[in-house]
Amino acid sequence: MKDLIIYLADTLKIKNHLLLEKDILLHRILIRLMNTSFKENYAFKGGTCLTKCYLGYYRFSEDLDFTFIHQNEFEGFSQKKLRKILSKKINKVLEQLVLLAKDLKLDFKLDKSDSRYVVLGGNNKFVTFKLWYKPVVGVKEEFIKVQINYYELIINNIVKMQAHSLFSSIPKNEIELLQPEHVDLIDDVELMAYSLNEIFLEKIRAILTRRGTKSRDYIDLYLITEKINVNFEKEEENILRKIKFMLVYDKYLQNLSVINPENLILGEEENLLLEPLDKNFEKFLPSFFEYLKQLEEKLNAK
């Protein structure tokens, strides 16, 4: 693995070997998940979906986010019955992750009671799996999160997409010659995914409901609005629906009065960037913050 990381870092001019190694593992986990029944049942979403499916590799991501597609399966059940149904689905994913973890030499155990590996929330409606590894370029143990929302409001249609590799720009004949055992890394992965518009809605919800501010959410939203012509006024009803759905399970609403564009600091988030942000990002923030405050007022008024 160390030779591979050095080769890829030199070829792609990437300095952060730790994040490069994590991206290799993320892509391989994705490949293996999509070779199972997981592919038909879960939609890819979040920041890693943005980079792999829609916007290109402008930054590193550190986890894989999914939503269970077939929400109609949960209609009409009591909370007790629903919890049992979700438990069975979680067990199935656990089994799939145990197999791929063994294949990739990751530390993961089939034990829902061990919070090192599995964290459940909302009566099994949300789950985080942690797959651990010892990086070849660092000393501290690292983990990759696979997060699943089982109970979600999906407004737009799920779409079939190709998830691209960070390494897809490398000619296949070159990697076959120099790193033949790692040629899988340049392959795209076919999967089901959120539309770009759905990710936009969830990113705004994340800002308003997440405990603590992550500047990557603002960067992601800015780049989405650069990619597609978002009509904020037209989407407002859907944004509010998304937020209210989440607030049923998590009562926390971000206090926007404590954050503003002037004190939004990239900090560690800047280390994730593979490309510099253009100057229009700074122009985007003030008007966007003003819009968020209007949303906050509408949510608090109801």
mmCIF file of N, CA and C in Angstrom, residues 219-297:
data_model
loop_
_atom_site.group_PDB
_atom_site.id
_atom_site.type_symbol
_atom_site.label_atom_id
_atom_site.label_comp_id
_atom_site.label_asym_id
_atom_site.label_seq_id
_atom_site.Cartn_x
_atom_site.Cartn_y
_atom_site.Cartn_z
ATOM 1 N N ILE A 219 -19.110 25.395 1.616
ATOM 2 C CA ILE A 219 -18.354 25.211 0.374
ATOM 3 C C ILE A 219 -19.148 24.345 -0.595
ATOM 4 N N ASP A 220 -19.683 23.245 -0.083
ATOM 5 C CA ASP A 220 -20.469 22.339 -0.926
ATOM 6 C C ASP A 220 -21.674 23.051 -1.526
ATOM 7 N N LEU A 221 -22.380 23.815 -0.701
ATOM 8 C CA LEU A 221 -23.565 24.523 -1.192
ATOM 9 C C LEU A 221 -23.206 25.565 -2.243
ATOM 10 N N TYR A 222 -22.112 26.267 -2.011
ATOM 11 C CA TYR A 222 -21.669 27.258 -2.993
ATOM 12 C C TYR A 222 -21.400 26.595 -4.340
ATOM 13 N N LEU A 223 -20.696 25.464 -4.322
ATOM 14 C CA LEU A 223 -20.345 24.783 -5.567
ATOM 15 C C LEU A 223 -21.565 24.166 -6.242
ATOM 16 N N ILE A 224 -22.538 23.722 -5.445
ATOM 17 C CA ILE A 224 -23.786 23.224 -6.031
ATOM 18 C C ILE A 224 -24.501 24.346 -6.772
ATOM 19 N N THR A 225 -24.571 25.533 -6.144
ATOM 20 C CA THR A 225 -25.254 26.661 -6.787
ATOM 21 C C THR A 225 -24.506 27.155 -8.021
ATOM 22 N N GLU A 226 -23.207 26.896 -8.077
ATOM 23 C CA GLU A 226 -22.436 27.221 -9.276
ATOM 24 C C GLU A 226 -22.709 26.214 -10.392
ATOM 25 N N LYS A 227 -23.048 24.994 -9.997
ATOM 26 C CA LYS A 227 -23.286 23.913 -10.962
ATOM 27 C C LYS A 227 -24.694 23.977 -11.546
ATOM 28 N N ILE A 228 -25.678 24.207 -10.685
ATOM 29 C CA ILE A 228 -27.070 24.280 -11.135
ATOM 30 C C ILE A 228 -27.679 25.607 -10.694
ATOM 31 N N ASN A 229 -28.628 26.064 -11.455
ATOM 32 C CA ASN A 229 -29.287 27.336 -11.151
ATOM 33 C C ASN A 229 -30.387 27.095 -10.121
ATOM 34 N N VAL A 230 -30.041 27.255 -8.851
ATOM 35 C CA VAL A 230 -30.988 26.985 -7.770
ATOM 36 C C VAL A 230 -31.872 28.203 -7.523
ATOM 37 N N ASN A 231 -33.168 27.972 -7.551
ATOM 38 C CA ASN A 231 -34.130 29.020 -7.197
ATOM 39 C C ASN A 231 -34.488 28.832 -5.720
ATOM 40 N N PHE A 232 -33.857 29.623 -4.843
ATOM 41 C CA PHE A 232 -34.045 29.454 -3.404
ATOM 42 C C PHE A 232 -35.508 29.636 -2.999
ATOM 43 N N GLU A 233 -36.169 30.605 -3.615
ATOM 44 C CA GLU A 233 -37.570 30.867 -3.274
ATOM 45 C C GLU A 233 -38.452 29.679 -3.646
ATOM 46 N N LYS A 234 -38.188 29.115 -4.821
ATOM 47 C CA LYS A 234 -38.967 27.967 -5.284
ATOM 48 C C LYS A 234 -38.724 26.739 -4.415
ATOM 49 N N GLU A 235 -37.504 26.589 -3.923
ATOM 50 C CA GLU A 235 -37.143 25.406 -3.132
ATOM 51 C C GLU A 235 -37.450 25.555 -1.642
ATOM 52 N N GLU A 236 -37.893 26.728 -1.233
ATOM 53 C CA GLU A 236 -38.048 26.983 0.203
ATOM 54 C C GLU A 236 -39.014 26.010 0.877
ATOM 55 N N GLU A 237 -40.118 25.711 0.231
ATOM 56 C CA GLU A 237 -41.087 24.783 0.823
ATOM 57 C C GLU A 237 -40.452 23.415 1.066
ATOM 58 N N ASN A 238 -39.673 22.938 0.086
ATOM 59 C CA ASN A 238 -39.013 21.640 0.235
ATOM 60 C C ASN A 238 -37.935 21.675 1.317
ATOM 61 N N ILE A 239 -37.228 22.791 1.404
ATOM 62 C CA ILE A 239 -36.210 22.943 2.460
ATOM 63 C C ILE A 239 -36.868 22.852 3.834
ATOM 64 N N LEU A 240 -37.973 23.568 4.001
ATOM 65 C CA LEU A 240 -38.676 23.567 5.284
ATOM 66 C C LEU A 240 -39.237 22.184 5.606
ATOM 67 N N ARG A 241 -39.732 21.487 4.595
ATOM 68 C CA ARG A 241 -40.244 20.120 4.804
ATOM 69 C C ARG A 241 -39.131 19.201 5.293
ATOM 70 N N LYS A 242 -37.977 19.313 4.670
ATOM 71 C CA LYS A 242 -36.822 18.486 5.060
ATOM 72 C C LYS A 242 -36.421 18.753 6.512
ATOM 73 N N ILE A 243 -36.347 20.020 6.860
ATOM 74 C CA ILE A 243 -35.915 20.390 8.213
ATOM 75 C C ILE A 243 -36.935 19.927 9.250
ATOM 76 N N LYS A 244 -38.213 20.164 8.990
ATOM 77 C CA LYS A 244 -39.255 19.778 9.948
ATOM 78 C C LYS A 244 -39.295 18.269 10.140
ATOM 79 N N PHE A 245 -39.042 17.528 9.074
ATOM 80 C CA PHE A 245 -38.999 16.064 9.187
ATOM 81 C C PHE A 245 -37.905 15.634 10.154
ATOM 82 N N MET A 246 -36.729 16.245 10.038
ATOM 83 C CA MET A 246 -35.613 15.898 10.917
ATOM 84 C C MET A 246 -35.879 16.332 12.357
ATOM 85 N N LEU A 247 -36.529 17.468 12.534
ATOM 86 C CA LEU A 247 -36.760 17.991 13.881
ATOM 87 C C LEU A 247 -37.726 17.130 14.695
ATOM 88 N N VAL A 248 -38.452 16.232 14.023
ATOM 89 C CA VAL A 248 -39.297 15.283 14.748
ATOM 90 C C VAL A 248 -38.432 14.371 15.606
ATOM 91 N N TYR A 249 -37.211 14.067 15.091
ATOM 92 C CA TYR A 249 -36.321 13.126 15.780
ATOM 93 C C TYR A 249 -35.166 13.818 16.494
ATOM 94 N N ASP A 250 -34.812 14.990 16.018
ATOM 95 C CA ASP A 250 -33.723 15.742 16.638
ATOM 96 C C ASP A 250 -34.200 17.178 16.814
ATOM 97 N N LYS A 251 -34.467 17.562 18.033
ATOM 98 C CA LYS A 251 -35.098 18.861 18.302
ATOM 99 C C LYS A 251 -34.143 20.039 18.154
ATOM 100 N N TYR A 252 -32.894 19.766 17.856
ATOM 101 C CA TYR A 252 -31.892 20.831 17.826
ATOM 102 C C TYR A 252 -32.014 21.672 16.562
ATOM 103 N N LEU A 253 -32.063 22.992 16.729
ATOM 104 C CA LEU A 253 -32.037 23.936 15.613
ATOM 105 C C LEU A 253 -30.894 24.907 15.847
ATOM 106 N N GLN A 254 -30.009 24.995 14.875
ATOM 107 C CA GLN A 254 -28.819 25.832 15.011
ATOM 108 C C GLN A 254 -29.193 27.283 15.309
ATOM 109 N N ASN A 255 -28.483 27.872 16.247
ATOM 110 C CA ASN A 255 -28.662 29.297 16.550
ATOM 111 C C ASN A 255 -27.746 30.091 15.626
ATOM 112 N N LEU A 256 -28.310 30.617 14.554
ATOM 113 C CA LEU A 256 -27.492 31.296 13.547
ATOM 114 C C LEU A 256 -26.927 32.624 14.031
ATOM 115 N N SER A 257 -27.439 33.128 15.135
ATOM 116 C CA SER A 257 -26.938 34.417 15.621
ATOM 117 C C SER A 257 -25.488 34.322 16.085
ATOM 118 N N VAL A 258 -25.012 33.089 16.353
ATOM 119 C CA VAL A 258 -23.641 32.945 16.851
ATOM 120 C C VAL A 258 -22.636 32.751 15.719
ATOM 121 N N ILE A 259 -23.110 32.639 14.486
ATOM 122 C CA ILE A 259 -22.185 32.493 13.362
ATOM 123 C C ILE A 259 -22.521 33.523 12.291
ATOM 124 N N ASN A 260 -21.512 33.970 11.595
ATOM 125 C CA ASN A 260 -21.712 34.905 10.499
ATOM 126 C C ASN A 260 -20.575 34.737 9.505
ATOM 127 N N PRO A 261 -20.715 35.283 8.300
ATOM 128 C CA PRO A 261 -19.697 35.070 7.271
ATOM 129 C C PRO A 261 -18.314 35.555 7.657
ATOM 130 N N GLU A 262 -18.251 36.558 8.547
ATOM 131 C CA GLU A 262 -16.943 37.107 8.910
ATOM 132 C C GLU A 262 -16.126 36.138 9.766
ATOM 133 N N ASN A 263 -16.810 35.325 10.589
ATOM 134 C CA ASN A 263 -16.036 34.430 11.454
ATOM 135 C C ASN A 263 -16.108 32.963 11.032
ATOM 136 N N LEU A 264 -16.582 32.722 9.811
ATOM 137 C CA LEU A 264 -16.554 31.362 9.280
ATOM 138 C C LEU A 264 -15.124 31.051 8.849
ATOM 139 N N ILE A 265 -14.465 30.177 9.585
ATOM 140 C CA ILE A 265 -13.055 29.869 9.343
ATOM 141 C C ILE A 265 -12.930 28.473 8.750
ATOM 142 N N LEU A 266 -12.174 28.370 7.665
ATOM 143 C CA LEU A 266 -11.991 27.064 7.039
ATOM 144 C C LEU A 266 -11.230 26.115 7.952
ATOM 145 N N GLY A 267 -10.164 26.604 8.566
ATOM 146 C CA GLY A 267 -9.412 25.782 9.512
ATOM 147 C C GLY A 267 -8.994 24.448 8.924
ATOM 148 N N GLU A 268 -9.316 23.363 9.650
ATOM 149 C CA GLU A 268 -8.940 22.028 9.203
ATOM 150 C C GLU A 268 -9.625 21.648 7.900
ATOM 151 N N GLU A 269 -10.784 22.246 7.623
ATOM 152 C CA GLU A 269 -11.501 21.941 6.391
ATOM 153 C C GLU A 269 -10.655 22.272 5.160
ATOM 154 N N GLU A 270 -9.795 23.278 5.295
ATOM 155 C CA GLU A 270 -8.960 23.689 4.172
ATOM 156 C C GLU A 270 -7.999 22.578 3.765
ATOM 157 N N ASN A 271 -7.628 21.727 4.722
ATOM 158 C CA ASN A 271 -6.740 20.607 4.413
ATOM 159 C C ASN A 271 -7.402 19.584 3.500
ATOM 160 N N LEU A 272 -8.739 19.598 3.473
ATOM 161 C CA LEU A 272 -9.466 18.651 2.629
ATOM 162 C C LEU A 272 -9.542 19.111 1.179
ATOM 163 N N LEU A 273 -9.314 20.396 0.942
ATOM 164 C CA LEU A 273 -9.474 20.945 -0.405
ATOM 165 C C LEU A 273 -8.356 20.497 -1.339
ATOM 166 N N LEU A 274 -8.744 20.077 -2.529
ATOM 167 C CA LEU A 274 -7.782 19.716 -3.564
ATOM 168 C C LEU A 274 -7.614 20.839 -4.575
ATOM 169 N N GLU A 275 -8.552 21.783 -4.546
ATOM 170 C CA GLU A 275 -8.491 22.945 -5.430
ATOM 171 C C GLU A 275 -8.801 24.194 -4.605
ATOM 172 N N PRO A 276 -8.161 25.323 -4.904
ATOM 173 C CA PRO A 276 -8.458 26.558 -4.155
ATOM 174 C C PRO A 276 -9.855 27.065 -4.482
ATOM 175 N N LEU A 277 -10.498 27.665 -3.494
ATOM 176 C CA LEU A 277 -11.811 28.261 -3.722
ATOM 177 C C LEU A 277 -11.670 29.562 -4.495
ATOM 178 N N ASP A 278 -12.603 29.813 -5.409
ATOM 179 C CA ASP A 278 -12.525 31.082 -6.127
ATOM 180 C C ASP A 278 -13.072 32.216 -5.252
ATOM 181 N N LYS A 279 -12.808 33.437 -5.669
ATOM 182 C CA LYS A 279 -13.145 34.616 -4.861
ATOM 183 C C LYS A 279 -14.648 34.812 -4.702
ATOM 184 N N ASN A 280 -15.431 34.240 -5.595
ATOM 185 C CA ASN A 280 -16.879 34.408 -5.507
ATOM 186 C C ASN A 280 -17.477 33.728 -4.280
ATOM 187 N N PHE A 281 -16.729 32.795 -3.680
ATOM 188 C CA PHE A 281 -17.216 32.136 -2.462
ATOM 189 C C PHE A 281 -17.448 33.171 -1.359
ATOM 190 N N GLU A 282 -16.527 34.103 -1.217
ATOM 191 C CA GLU A 282 -16.656 35.143 -0.189
ATOM 192 C C GLU A 282 -17.840 36.065 -0.474
ATOM 193 N N LYS A 283 -18.147 36.267 -1.745
ATOM 194 C CA LYS A 283 -19.297 37.097 -2.109
ATOM 195 C C LYS A 283 -20.611 36.356 -1.857
ATOM 196 N N PHE A 284 -20.566 35.037 -1.983
ATOM 197 C CA PHE A 284 -21.751 34.199 -1.808
ATOM 198 C C PHE A 284 -22.226 34.173 -0.354
ATOM 199 N N LEU A 285 -21.272 34.184 0.581
ATOM 200 C CA LEU A 285 -21.598 33.955 1.991
ATOM 201 C C LEU A 285 -22.571 34.965 2.613
ATOM 202 N N PRO A 286 -22.362 36.293 2.472
ATOM 203 C CA PRO A 286 -23.273 37.235 3.152
ATOM 204 C C PRO A 286 -24.735 37.066 2.762
ATOM 205 N N SER A 287 -25.007 36.949 1.463
ATOM 206 C CA SER A 287 -26.399 36.801 1.025
ATOM 207 C C SER A 287 -26.960 35.452 1.453
ATOM 208 N N PHE A 288 -26.117 34.435 1.478
ATOM 209 C CA PHE A 288 -26.579 33.114 1.891
ATOM 210 C C PHE A 288 -26.905 33.085 3.386
ATOM 211 N N PHE A 289 -26.070 33.729 4.190
ATOM 212 C CA PHE A 289 -26.347 33.811 5.625
ATOM 213 C C PHE A 289 -27.653 34.556 5.879
ATOM 214 N N GLU A 290 -27.888 35.593 5.120
ATOM 215 C CA GLU A 290 -29.132 36.348 5.273
ATOM 216 C C GLU A 290 -30.334 35.454 4.967
ATOM 217 N N TYR A 291 -30.195 34.644 3.936
ATOM 218 C CA TYR A 291 -31.270 33.707 3.579
ATOM 219 C C TYR A 291 -31.498 32.685 4.695
ATOM 220 N N LEU A 292 -30.411 32.166 5.272
ATOM 221 C CA LEU A 292 -30.524 31.194 6.363
ATOM 222 C C LEU A 292 -31.249 31.789 7.569
ATOM 223 N N LYS A 293 -30.970 33.046 7.863
ATOM 224 C CA LYS A 293 -31.625 33.698 8.999
ATOM 225 C C LYS A 293 -33.124 33.856 8.761
ATOM 226 N N GLN A 294 -33.488 34.103 7.508
ATOM 227 C CA GLN A 294 -34.912 34.182 7.169
ATOM 228 C C GLN A 294 -35.586 32.827 7.364
ATOM 229 N N LEU A 295 -34.888 31.769 6.966
ATOM 230 C CA LEU A 295 -35.408 30.417 7.173
ATOM 231 C C LEU A 295 -35.567 30.116 8.660
ATOM 232 N N GLU A 296 -34.561 30.496 9.425
ATOM 233 C CA GLU A 296 -34.590 30.264 10.871
ATOM 234 C C GLU A 296 -35.802 30.950 11.501
ATOM 235 N N GLU A 297 -36.064 32.175 11.084
ATOM 236 C CA GLU A 297 -37.207 32.919 11.620
ATOM 237 C C GLU A 297 -38.522 32.218 11.291
#
